[in-house]
Amino acid sequence: MGGCWGKTPFLQGSLCHQCSAPLLSDADGDDVGFLCEDCSTIARPWGQGRAALQYKDNARKLILRFKHGDREDLAKPASLWMYRAAQDIIRPDMIVVPIPLHWRRFLSRTYNQSAELAKGIARHGGLTMCLDGLERTRATKVLDGLTKDQRFATLQDAIAVKRKHEALFQDRHILLIDDVTTTGAKEISVLTLARVVKEA
């Protein structure tokens, strides 16, 4: 198992503050920009973002096993990687909230992988957690293979805060948990297990 983790592409070095994309560095090792090119030109619906892995090779295999292979046990190491990757943005007043599954997809998978990650992250950080804070207002198609614009369009207005939790979220910092990146809250930060990185 240790050899398997050793081949996993962790995100390291200079990373974009908003999405964790690797940044170019000058000869002295300083970041050319605090934000990547995409985040400098696209208005993101969140303030800061972190990811633990690059979504390719062994990391992609691991995530697909976690999501579709009934490997719920992978949440334990994955949530620790995510917690470590987000050390600089985690604050004690955060509420950890997972991206919800539509009920039809939940029935086919038997568990929400984002919720399992959220449990571990909240435990590691001693943070407040709200597993059912959000809901899918409609079913969405699988995002794999879609362009960035198609993904945004697919998810537009598809997720909302549950009315019973609106008061809890008011003026709170939300740490939104998902597996791959792609309200009344004061601020939203995003933490994912992996992110897609554009190849040069």
mmCIF file with all atom_site columns, C-alpha atoms in Angstrom:
data_model
loop_
_atom_site.group_PDB
_atom_site.id
_atom_site.type_symbol
_atom_site.label_atom_id
_atom_site.label_alt_id
_atom_site.label_comp_id
_atom_site.label_asym_id
_atom_site.label_entity_id
_atom_site.label_seq_id
_atom_site.pdbx_PDB_ins_code
_atom_site.Cartn_x
_atom_site.Cartn_y
_atom_site.Cartn_z
_atom_site.occupancy
_atom_site.B_iso_or_equiv
_atom_site.pdbx_formal_charge
_atom_site.auth_seq_id
_atom_site.auth_comp_id
_atom_site.auth_asym_id
_atom_site.auth_atom_id
_atom_site.pdbx_PDB_model_num
ATOM 1   C CA . MET A 1 1   ? 0.000   0.000  0.000   1.00 0.00 ? 1   MET A CA 1
ATOM 2   C CA . GLY A 1 2   ? 2.854   2.387  0.782   1.00 0.00 ? 2   GLY A CA 1
ATOM 3   C CA . GLY A 1 3   ? 4.247   1.939  -2.731  1.00 0.00 ? 3   GLY A CA 1
ATOM 4   C CA . CYS A 1 4   ? 0.842   2.827  -4.134  1.00 0.00 ? 4   CYS A CA 1
ATOM 5   C CA . TRP A 1 5   ? 0.732   6.116  -2.197  1.00 0.00 ? 5   TRP A CA 1
ATOM 6   C CA . GLY A 1 6   ? 4.297   6.868  -3.299  1.00 0.00 ? 6   GLY A CA 1
ATOM 7   C CA . LYS A 1 7   ? 3.139   6.907  -6.930  1.00 0.00 ? 7   LYS A CA 1
ATOM 8   C CA . THR A 1 8   ? 0.231   9.240  -6.185  1.00 0.00 ? 8   THR A CA 1
ATOM 9   C CA . PRO A 1 9   ? 0.676   12.741 -7.747  1.00 0.00 ? 9   PRO A CA 1
ATOM 10  C CA . PHE A 1 10  ? 0.299   15.123 -4.794  1.00 0.00 ? 10  PHE A CA 1
ATOM 11  C CA . LEU A 1 11  ? 0.053   18.845 -5.562  1.00 0.00 ? 11  LEU A CA 1
ATOM 12  C CA . GLN A 1 12  ? 3.179   20.554 -4.243  1.00 0.00 ? 12  GLN A CA 1
ATOM 13  C CA . GLY A 1 13  ? 5.198   23.721 -4.689  1.00 0.00 ? 13  GLY A CA 1
ATOM 14  C CA . SER A 1 14  ? 3.707   27.055 -5.731  1.00 0.00 ? 14  SER A CA 1
ATOM 15  C CA . LEU A 1 15  ? -0.063  26.733 -6.195  1.00 0.00 ? 15  LEU A CA 1
ATOM 16  C CA . CYS A 1 16  ? -2.873  29.113 -7.104  1.00 0.00 ? 16  CYS A CA 1
ATOM 17  C CA . HIS A 1 17  ? -4.549  30.492 -3.982  1.00 0.00 ? 17  HIS A CA 1
ATOM 18  C CA . GLN A 1 18  ? -8.013  30.055 -5.460  1.00 0.00 ? 18  GLN A CA 1
ATOM 19  C CA . CYS A 1 19  ? -7.884  26.652 -7.199  1.00 0.00 ? 19  CYS A CA 1
ATOM 20  C CA . SER A 1 20  ? -4.531  24.955 -6.391  1.00 0.00 ? 20  SER A CA 1
ATOM 21  C CA . ALA A 1 21  ? -3.324  24.932 -10.000 1.00 0.00 ? 21  ALA A CA 1
ATOM 22  C CA . PRO A 1 22  ? 0.501   24.848 -10.152 1.00 0.00 ? 22  PRO A CA 1
ATOM 23  C CA . LEU A 1 23  ? 2.026   28.307 -10.664 1.00 0.00 ? 23  LEU A CA 1
ATOM 24  C CA . LEU A 1 24  ? 5.057   29.218 -12.731 1.00 0.00 ? 24  LEU A CA 1
ATOM 25  C CA . SER A 1 25  ? 8.035   30.480 -10.729 1.00 0.00 ? 25  SER A CA 1
ATOM 26  C CA . ASP A 1 26  ? 10.871  32.802 -11.664 1.00 0.00 ? 26  ASP A CA 1
ATOM 27  C CA . ALA A 1 27  ? 14.576  31.994 -11.307 1.00 0.00 ? 27  ALA A CA 1
ATOM 28  C CA . ASP A 1 28  ? 14.552  32.956 -7.633  1.00 0.00 ? 28  ASP A CA 1
ATOM 29  C CA . GLY A 1 29  ? 11.682  30.600 -6.878  1.00 0.00 ? 29  GLY A CA 1
ATOM 30  C CA . ASP A 1 30  ? 9.115   33.362 -6.250  1.00 0.00 ? 30  ASP A CA 1
ATOM 31  C CA . ASP A 1 31  ? 5.608   32.961 -7.593  1.00 0.00 ? 31  ASP A CA 1
ATOM 32  C CA . VAL A 1 32  ? 4.982   34.785 -10.862 1.00 0.00 ? 32  VAL A CA 1
ATOM 33  C CA . GLY A 1 33  ? 1.367   35.284 -9.765  1.00 0.00 ? 33  GLY A CA 1
ATOM 34  C CA . PHE A 1 34  ? -0.676  34.545 -6.683  1.00 0.00 ? 34  PHE A CA 1
ATOM 35  C CA . LEU A 1 35  ? -3.518  33.395 -8.952  1.00 0.00 ? 35  LEU A CA 1
ATOM 36  C CA . CYS A 1 36  ? -3.351  31.189 -12.020 1.00 0.00 ? 36  CYS A CA 1
ATOM 37  C CA . GLU A 1 37  ? -4.357  32.586 -15.406 1.00 0.00 ? 37  GLU A CA 1
ATOM 38  C CA . ASP A 1 38  ? -7.874  31.149 -15.209 1.00 0.00 ? 38  ASP A CA 1
ATOM 39  C CA . CYS A 1 39  ? -8.586  32.542 -11.733 1.00 0.00 ? 39  CYS A CA 1
ATOM 40  C CA . SER A 1 40  ? -7.240  35.947 -12.797 1.00 0.00 ? 40  SER A CA 1
ATOM 41  C CA . THR A 1 41  ? -9.835  36.175 -15.568 1.00 0.00 ? 41  THR A CA 1
ATOM 42  C CA . ILE A 1 42  ? -12.802 34.102 -14.319 1.00 0.00 ? 42  ILE A CA 1
ATOM 43  C CA . ALA A 1 43  ? -15.006 35.185 -11.423 1.00 0.00 ? 43  ALA A CA 1
ATOM 44  C CA . ARG A 1 44  ? -15.061 32.200 -9.048  1.00 0.00 ? 44  ARG A CA 1
ATOM 45  C CA . PRO A 1 45  ? -18.032 31.670 -6.709  1.00 0.00 ? 45  PRO A CA 1
ATOM 46  C CA . TRP A 1 46  ? -15.628 30.934 -3.837  1.00 0.00 ? 46  TRP A CA 1
ATOM 47  C CA . GLY A 1 47  ? -12.855 32.840 -2.110  1.00 0.00 ? 47  GLY A CA 1
ATOM 48  C CA . GLN A 1 48  ? -10.017 30.326 -1.697  1.00 0.00 ? 48  GLN A CA 1
ATOM 49  C CA . GLY A 1 49  ? -9.484  26.774 -2.791  1.00 0.00 ? 49  GLY A CA 1
ATOM 50  C CA . ARG A 1 50  ? -7.165  23.898 -2.044  1.00 0.00 ? 50  ARG A CA 1
ATOM 51  C CA . ALA A 1 51  ? -6.714  20.387 -3.444  1.00 0.00 ? 51  ALA A CA 1
ATOM 52  C CA . ALA A 1 52  ? -4.467  17.555 -2.328  1.00 0.00 ? 52  ALA A CA 1
ATOM 53  C CA . LEU A 1 53  ? -3.875  15.632 -5.562  1.00 0.00 ? 53  LEU A CA 1
ATOM 54  C CA . GLN A 1 54  ? -3.498  16.153 -9.274  1.00 0.00 ? 54  GLN A CA 1
ATOM 55  C CA . TYR A 1 55  ? -6.305  14.286 -11.013 1.00 0.00 ? 55  TYR A CA 1
ATOM 56  C CA . LYS A 1 56  ? -4.282  11.887 -13.142 1.00 0.00 ? 56  LYS A CA 1
ATOM 57  C CA . ASP A 1 57  ? -2.579  8.482  -13.070 1.00 0.00 ? 57  ASP A CA 1
ATOM 58  C CA . ASN A 1 58  ? -2.784  6.796  -9.661  1.00 0.00 ? 58  ASN A CA 1
ATOM 59  C CA . ALA A 1 59  ? -4.834  9.630  -8.132  1.00 0.00 ? 59  ALA A CA 1
ATOM 60  C CA . ARG A 1 60  ? -7.499  9.234  -10.826 1.00 0.00 ? 60  ARG A CA 1
ATOM 61  C CA . LYS A 1 61  ? -7.627  5.465  -10.256 1.00 0.00 ? 61  LYS A CA 1
ATOM 62  C CA . LEU A 1 62  ? -7.928  5.981  -6.506  1.00 0.00 ? 62  LEU A CA 1
ATOM 63  C CA . ILE A 1 63  ? -10.785 8.475  -6.849  1.00 0.00 ? 63  ILE A CA 1
ATOM 64  C CA . LEU A 1 64  ? -12.709 6.303  -9.293  1.00 0.00 ? 64  LEU A CA 1
ATOM 65  C CA . ARG A 1 65  ? -12.423 3.364  -6.883  1.00 0.00 ? 65  ARG A CA 1
ATOM 66  C CA . PHE A 1 66  ? -13.626 5.603  -4.068  1.00 0.00 ? 66  PHE A CA 1
ATOM 67  C CA . LYS A 1 67  ? -16.594 6.926  -6.059  1.00 0.00 ? 67  LYS A CA 1
ATOM 68  C CA . HIS A 1 68  ? -17.657 3.867  -8.019  1.00 0.00 ? 68  HIS A CA 1
ATOM 69  C CA . GLY A 1 69  ? -15.834 0.884  -6.543  1.00 0.00 ? 69  GLY A CA 1
ATOM 70  C CA . ASP A 1 70  ? -17.396 0.788  -3.084  1.00 0.00 ? 70  ASP A CA 1
ATOM 71  C CA . ARG A 1 71  ? -14.046 1.703  -1.482  1.00 0.00 ? 71  ARG A CA 1
ATOM 72  C CA . GLU A 1 72  ? -15.391 3.795  1.382   1.00 0.00 ? 72  GLU A CA 1
ATOM 73  C CA . ASP A 1 73  ? -12.230 2.942  3.353   1.00 0.00 ? 73  ASP A CA 1
ATOM 74  C CA . LEU A 1 74  ? -10.241 5.331  1.135   1.00 0.00 ? 74  LEU A CA 1
ATOM 75  C CA . ALA A 1 75  ? -11.952 8.287  2.842   1.00 0.00 ? 75  ALA A CA 1
ATOM 76  C CA . LYS A 1 76  ? -9.670  7.960  5.870   1.00 0.00 ? 76  LYS A CA 1
ATOM 77  C CA . PRO A 1 77  ? -6.305  8.646  4.166   1.00 0.00 ? 77  PRO A CA 1
ATOM 78  C CA . ALA A 1 78  ? -7.873  10.990 1.600   1.00 0.00 ? 78  ALA A CA 1
ATOM 79  C CA . SER A 1 79  ? -9.438  13.256 4.226   1.00 0.00 ? 79  SER A CA 1
ATOM 80  C CA . LEU A 1 80  ? -6.090  13.517 6.013   1.00 0.00 ? 80  LEU A CA 1
ATOM 81  C CA . TRP A 1 81  ? -4.365  14.555 2.748   1.00 0.00 ? 81  TRP A CA 1
ATOM 82  C CA . MET A 1 82  ? -7.054  17.185 2.203   1.00 0.00 ? 82  MET A CA 1
ATOM 83  C CA . TYR A 1 83  ? -6.790  18.500 5.745   1.00 0.00 ? 83  TYR A CA 1
ATOM 84  C CA . ARG A 1 84  ? -3.022  18.882 5.384   1.00 0.00 ? 84  ARG A CA 1
ATOM 85  C CA . ALA A 1 85  ? -3.410  20.639 2.020   1.00 0.00 ? 85  ALA A CA 1
ATOM 86  C CA . ALA A 1 86  ? -5.808  23.176 3.562   1.00 0.00 ? 86  ALA A CA 1
ATOM 87  C CA . GLN A 1 87  ? -3.822  24.041 6.694   1.00 0.00 ? 87  GLN A CA 1
ATOM 88  C CA . ASP A 1 88  ? -3.308  27.657 5.659   1.00 0.00 ? 88  ASP A CA 1
ATOM 89  C CA . ILE A 1 89  ? -7.011  28.368 5.045   1.00 0.00 ? 89  ILE A CA 1
ATOM 90  C CA . ILE A 1 90  ? -8.705  26.390 7.823   1.00 0.00 ? 90  ILE A CA 1
ATOM 91  C CA . ARG A 1 91  ? -10.183 28.569 10.564  1.00 0.00 ? 91  ARG A CA 1
ATOM 92  C CA . PRO A 1 92  ? -11.867 27.500 13.817  1.00 0.00 ? 92  PRO A CA 1
ATOM 93  C CA . ASP A 1 93  ? -15.177 29.195 12.897  1.00 0.00 ? 93  ASP A CA 1
ATOM 94  C CA . MET A 1 94  ? -15.638 27.197 9.672   1.00 0.00 ? 94  MET A CA 1
ATOM 95  C CA . ILE A 1 95  ? -18.557 24.882 8.988   1.00 0.00 ? 95  ILE A CA 1
ATOM 96  C CA . VAL A 1 96  ? -17.581 21.842 6.923   1.00 0.00 ? 96  VAL A CA 1
ATOM 97  C CA . VAL A 1 97  ? -20.259 21.094 4.310   1.00 0.00 ? 97  VAL A CA 1
ATOM 98  C CA . PRO A 1 98  ? -20.122 18.380 1.618   1.00 0.00 ? 98  PRO A CA 1
ATOM 99  C CA . ILE A 1 99  ? -21.478 18.713 -1.906  1.00 0.00 ? 99  ILE A CA 1
ATOM 100 C CA . PRO A 1 100 ? -24.710 16.650 -1.908  1.00 0.00 ? 100 PRO A CA 1
ATOM 101 C CA . LEU A 1 101 ? -25.626 13.807 -4.223  1.00 0.00 ? 101 LEU A CA 1
ATOM 102 C CA . HIS A 1 102 ? -28.987 13.695 -5.926  1.00 0.00 ? 102 HIS A CA 1
ATOM 103 C CA . TRP A 1 103 ? -31.065 10.974 -4.284  1.00 0.00 ? 103 TRP A CA 1
ATOM 104 C CA . ARG A 1 104 ? -31.048 8.817  -7.425  1.00 0.00 ? 104 ARG A CA 1
ATOM 105 C CA . ARG A 1 105 ? -27.253 8.844  -7.566  1.00 0.00 ? 105 ARG A CA 1
ATOM 106 C CA . PHE A 1 106 ? -27.062 8.206  -3.830  1.00 0.00 ? 106 PHE A CA 1
ATOM 107 C CA . LEU A 1 107 ? -29.106 5.021  -4.277  1.00 0.00 ? 107 LEU A CA 1
ATOM 108 C CA . SER A 1 108 ? -26.708 3.743  -6.940  1.00 0.00 ? 108 SER A CA 1
ATOM 109 C CA . ARG A 1 109 ? -23.541 4.525  -4.902  1.00 0.00 ? 109 ARG A CA 1
ATOM 110 C CA . THR A 1 110 ? -24.920 3.792  -1.388  1.00 0.00 ? 110 THR A CA 1
ATOM 111 C CA . TYR A 1 111 ? -22.819 6.626  0.135   1.00 0.00 ? 111 TYR A CA 1
ATOM 112 C CA . ASN A 1 112 ? -21.844 10.215 -0.630  1.00 0.00 ? 112 ASN A CA 1
ATOM 113 C CA . GLN A 1 113 ? -18.060 10.280 -1.032  1.00 0.00 ? 113 GLN A CA 1
ATOM 114 C CA . SER A 1 114 ? -17.928 14.034 -0.306  1.00 0.00 ? 114 SER A CA 1
ATOM 115 C CA . ALA A 1 115 ? -19.742 13.487 3.004   1.00 0.00 ? 115 ALA A CA 1
ATOM 116 C CA . GLU A 1 116 ? -17.269 10.773 4.006   1.00 0.00 ? 116 GLU A CA 1
ATOM 117 C CA . LEU A 1 117 ? -14.382 13.155 3.272   1.00 0.00 ? 117 LEU A CA 1
ATOM 118 C CA . ALA A 1 118 ? -16.107 15.953 5.199   1.00 0.00 ? 118 ALA A CA 1
ATOM 119 C CA . LYS A 1 119 ? -16.416 13.754 8.294   1.00 0.00 ? 119 LYS A CA 1
ATOM 120 C CA . GLY A 1 120 ? -12.677 13.110 8.348   1.00 0.00 ? 120 GLY A CA 1
ATOM 121 C CA . ILE A 1 121 ? -11.730 16.738 7.705   1.00 0.00 ? 121 ILE A CA 1
ATOM 122 C CA . ALA A 1 122 ? -14.054 18.004 10.461  1.00 0.00 ? 122 ALA A CA 1
ATOM 123 C CA . ARG A 1 123 ? -12.606 15.415 12.852  1.00 0.00 ? 123 ARG A CA 1
ATOM 124 C CA . HIS A 1 124 ? -8.985  16.328 12.046  1.00 0.00 ? 124 HIS A CA 1
ATOM 125 C CA . GLY A 1 125 ? -9.667  20.046 12.449  1.00 0.00 ? 125 GLY A CA 1
ATOM 126 C CA . GLY A 1 126 ? -12.152 19.917 15.327  1.00 0.00 ? 126 GLY A CA 1
ATOM 127 C CA . LEU A 1 127 ? -14.586 21.845 13.107  1.00 0.00 ? 127 LEU A CA 1
ATOM 128 C CA . THR A 1 128 ? -18.367 22.126 13.072  1.00 0.00 ? 128 THR A CA 1
ATOM 129 C CA . MET A 1 129 ? -19.914 19.909 10.401  1.00 0.00 ? 129 MET A CA 1
ATOM 130 C CA . CYS A 1 130 ? -23.290 20.013 8.626   1.00 0.00 ? 130 CYS A CA 1
ATOM 131 C CA . LEU A 1 131 ? -23.648 16.960 6.384   1.00 0.00 ? 131 LEU A CA 1
ATOM 132 C CA . ASP A 1 132 ? -27.120 17.846 5.089   1.00 0.00 ? 132 ASP A CA 1
ATOM 133 C CA . GLY A 1 133 ? -26.659 21.597 4.751   1.00 0.00 ? 133 GLY A CA 1
ATOM 134 C CA . LEU A 1 134 ? -27.078 21.588 0.964   1.00 0.00 ? 134 LEU A CA 1
ATOM 135 C CA . GLU A 1 135 ? -29.472 19.845 -1.376  1.00 0.00 ? 135 GLU A CA 1
ATOM 136 C CA . ARG A 1 136 ? -29.643 19.055 -5.072  1.00 0.00 ? 136 ARG A CA 1
ATOM 137 C CA . THR A 1 137 ? -32.582 20.906 -6.553  1.00 0.00 ? 137 THR A CA 1
ATOM 138 C CA . ARG A 1 138 ? -32.403 18.778 -9.689  1.00 0.00 ? 138 ARG A CA 1
ATOM 139 C CA . ALA A 1 139 ? -30.450 15.865 -11.081 1.00 0.00 ? 139 ALA A CA 1
ATOM 140 C CA . THR A 1 140 ? -27.398 16.739 -13.192 1.00 0.00 ? 140 THR A CA 1
ATOM 141 C CA . LYS A 1 141 ? -25.544 14.723 -15.786 1.00 0.00 ? 141 LYS A CA 1
ATOM 142 C CA . VAL A 1 142 ? -22.051 13.363 -15.127 1.00 0.00 ? 142 VAL A CA 1
ATOM 143 C CA . LEU A 1 143 ? -19.447 16.140 -15.520 1.00 0.00 ? 143 LEU A CA 1
ATOM 144 C CA . ASP A 1 144 ? -16.633 13.931 -16.829 1.00 0.00 ? 144 ASP A CA 1
ATOM 145 C CA . GLY A 1 145 ? -15.684 14.966 -20.364 1.00 0.00 ? 145 GLY A CA 1
ATOM 146 C CA . LEU A 1 146 ? -17.479 18.330 -20.258 1.00 0.00 ? 146 LEU A CA 1
ATOM 147 C CA . THR A 1 147 ? -15.767 21.635 -20.936 1.00 0.00 ? 147 THR A CA 1
ATOM 148 C CA . LYS A 1 148 ? -15.407 24.251 -18.200 1.00 0.00 ? 148 LYS A CA 1
ATOM 149 C CA . ASP A 1 149 ? -18.341 26.278 -19.575 1.00 0.00 ? 149 ASP A CA 1
ATOM 150 C CA . GLN A 1 150 ? -20.502 23.165 -19.862 1.00 0.00 ? 150 GLN A CA 1
ATOM 151 C CA . ARG A 1 151 ? -19.746 22.232 -16.250 1.00 0.00 ? 151 ARG A CA 1
ATOM 152 C CA . PHE A 1 152 ? -20.728 25.688 -14.981 1.00 0.00 ? 152 PHE A CA 1
ATOM 153 C CA . ALA A 1 153 ? -23.930 25.594 -17.028 1.00 0.00 ? 153 ALA A CA 1
ATOM 154 C CA . THR A 1 154 ? -24.794 22.087 -15.789 1.00 0.00 ? 154 THR A CA 1
ATOM 155 C CA . LEU A 1 155 ? -24.395 23.061 -12.121 1.00 0.00 ? 155 LEU A CA 1
ATOM 156 C CA . GLN A 1 156 ? -26.106 26.451 -12.401 1.00 0.00 ? 156 GLN A CA 1
ATOM 157 C CA . ASP A 1 157 ? -28.782 26.643 -9.665  1.00 0.00 ? 157 ASP A CA 1
ATOM 158 C CA . ALA A 1 158 ? -28.530 22.859 -9.107  1.00 0.00 ? 158 ALA A CA 1
ATOM 159 C CA . ILE A 1 159 ? -27.439 23.129 -5.453  1.00 0.00 ? 159 ILE A CA 1
ATOM 160 C CA . ALA A 1 160 ? -29.063 25.204 -2.728  1.00 0.00 ? 160 ALA A CA 1
ATOM 161 C CA . VAL A 1 161 ? -28.883 25.686 1.033   1.00 0.00 ? 161 VAL A CA 1
ATOM 162 C CA . LYS A 1 162 ? -31.653 23.810 2.845   1.00 0.00 ? 162 LYS A CA 1
ATOM 163 C CA . ARG A 1 163 ? -34.077 26.276 4.386   1.00 0.00 ? 163 ARG A CA 1
ATOM 164 C CA . LYS A 1 164 ? -33.767 24.702 7.830   1.00 0.00 ? 164 LYS A CA 1
ATOM 165 C CA . HIS A 1 165 ? -30.015 25.483 7.837   1.00 0.00 ? 165 HIS A CA 1
ATOM 166 C CA . GLU A 1 166 ? -30.122 29.054 6.501   1.00 0.00 ? 166 GLU A CA 1
ATOM 167 C CA . ALA A 1 167 ? -29.738 30.543 9.996   1.00 0.00 ? 167 ALA A CA 1
ATOM 168 C CA . LEU A 1 168 ? -26.764 28.262 10.756  1.00 0.00 ? 168 LEU A CA 1
ATOM 169 C CA . PHE A 1 169 ? -24.951 29.409 7.613   1.00 0.00 ? 169 PHE A CA 1
ATOM 170 C CA . GLN A 1 170 ? -25.676 33.108 8.123   1.00 0.00 ? 170 GLN A CA 1
ATOM 171 C CA . ASP A 1 171 ? -22.413 35.068 8.440   1.00 0.00 ? 171 ASP A CA 1
ATOM 172 C CA . ARG A 1 172 ? -20.364 31.869 8.745   1.00 0.00 ? 172 ARG A CA 1
ATOM 173 C CA . HIS A 1 173 ? -17.312 30.762 6.782   1.00 0.00 ? 173 HIS A CA 1
ATOM 174 C CA . ILE A 1 174 ? -18.220 27.629 4.781   1.00 0.00 ? 174 ILE A CA 1
ATOM 175 C CA . LEU A 1 175 ? -15.622 25.000 3.858   1.00 0.00 ? 175 LEU A CA 1
ATOM 176 C CA . LEU A 1 176 ? -17.202 23.217 0.892   1.00 0.00 ? 176 LEU A CA 1
ATOM 177 C CA . ILE A 1 177 ? -15.970 19.648 0.369   1.00 0.00 ? 177 ILE A CA 1
ATOM 178 C CA . ASP A 1 178 ? -15.936 17.741 -2.920  1.00 0.00 ? 178 ASP A CA 1
ATOM 179 C CA . ASP A 1 179 ? -13.871 15.009 -4.498  1.00 0.00 ? 179 ASP A CA 1
ATOM 180 C CA . VAL A 1 180 ? -12.795 16.745 -7.711  1.00 0.00 ? 180 VAL A CA 1
ATOM 181 C CA . THR A 1 181 ? -12.953 20.495 -8.333  1.00 0.00 ? 181 THR A CA 1
ATOM 182 C CA . THR A 1 182 ? -14.592 21.563 -10.615 1.00 0.00 ? 182 THR A CA 1
ATOM 183 C CA . THR A 1 183 ? -26.392 31.290 0.298   1.00 0.00 ? 183 THR A CA 1
ATOM 184 C CA . GLY A 1 184 ? -26.164 33.789 3.050   1.00 0.00 ? 184 GLY A CA 1
ATOM 185 C CA . ALA A 1 185 ? -22.731 32.548 3.890   1.00 0.00 ? 185 ALA A CA 1
ATOM 186 C CA . LYS A 1 186 ? -20.160 35.185 4.716   1.00 0.00 ? 186 LYS A CA 1
ATOM 187 C CA . GLU A 1 187 ? -17.419 33.405 2.776   1.00 0.00 ? 187 GLU A CA 1
ATOM 188 C CA . ILE A 1 188 ? -16.942 30.127 0.925   1.00 0.00 ? 188 ILE A CA 1
ATOM 189 C CA . SER A 1 189 ? -13.696 28.175 0.657   1.00 0.00 ? 189 SER A CA 1
ATOM 190 C CA . VAL A 1 190 ? -13.411 25.031 -1.426  1.00 0.00 ? 190 VAL A CA 1
ATOM 191 C CA . LEU A 1 191 ? -11.420 21.922 -0.514  1.00 0.00 ? 191 LEU A CA 1
ATOM 192 C CA . THR A 1 192 ? -11.212 19.001 -2.930  1.00 0.00 ? 192 THR A CA 1
ATOM 193 C CA . LEU A 1 193 ? -9.341  15.740 -2.975  1.00 0.00 ? 193 LEU A CA 1
ATOM 194 C CA . ALA A 1 194 ? -8.012  16.393 -6.484  1.00 0.00 ? 194 ALA A CA 1
ATOM 195 C CA . ARG A 1 195 ? -8.046  18.925 -9.295  1.00 0.00 ? 195 ARG A CA 1
ATOM 196 C CA . VAL A 1 196 ? -7.502  18.620 -13.037 1.00 0.00 ? 196 VAL A CA 1
ATOM 197 C CA . VAL A 1 197 ? -4.298  20.347 -14.160 1.00 0.00 ? 197 VAL A CA 1
ATOM 198 C CA . LYS A 1 198 ? -3.878  21.526 -17.741 1.00 0.00 ? 198 LYS A CA 1
ATOM 199 C CA . GLU A 1 199 ? -0.881  19.894 -19.346 1.00 0.00 ? 199 GLU A CA 1
ATOM 200 C CA . ALA A 1 200 ? 1.692   22.277 -20.849 1.00 0.00 ? 200 ALA A CA 1
#
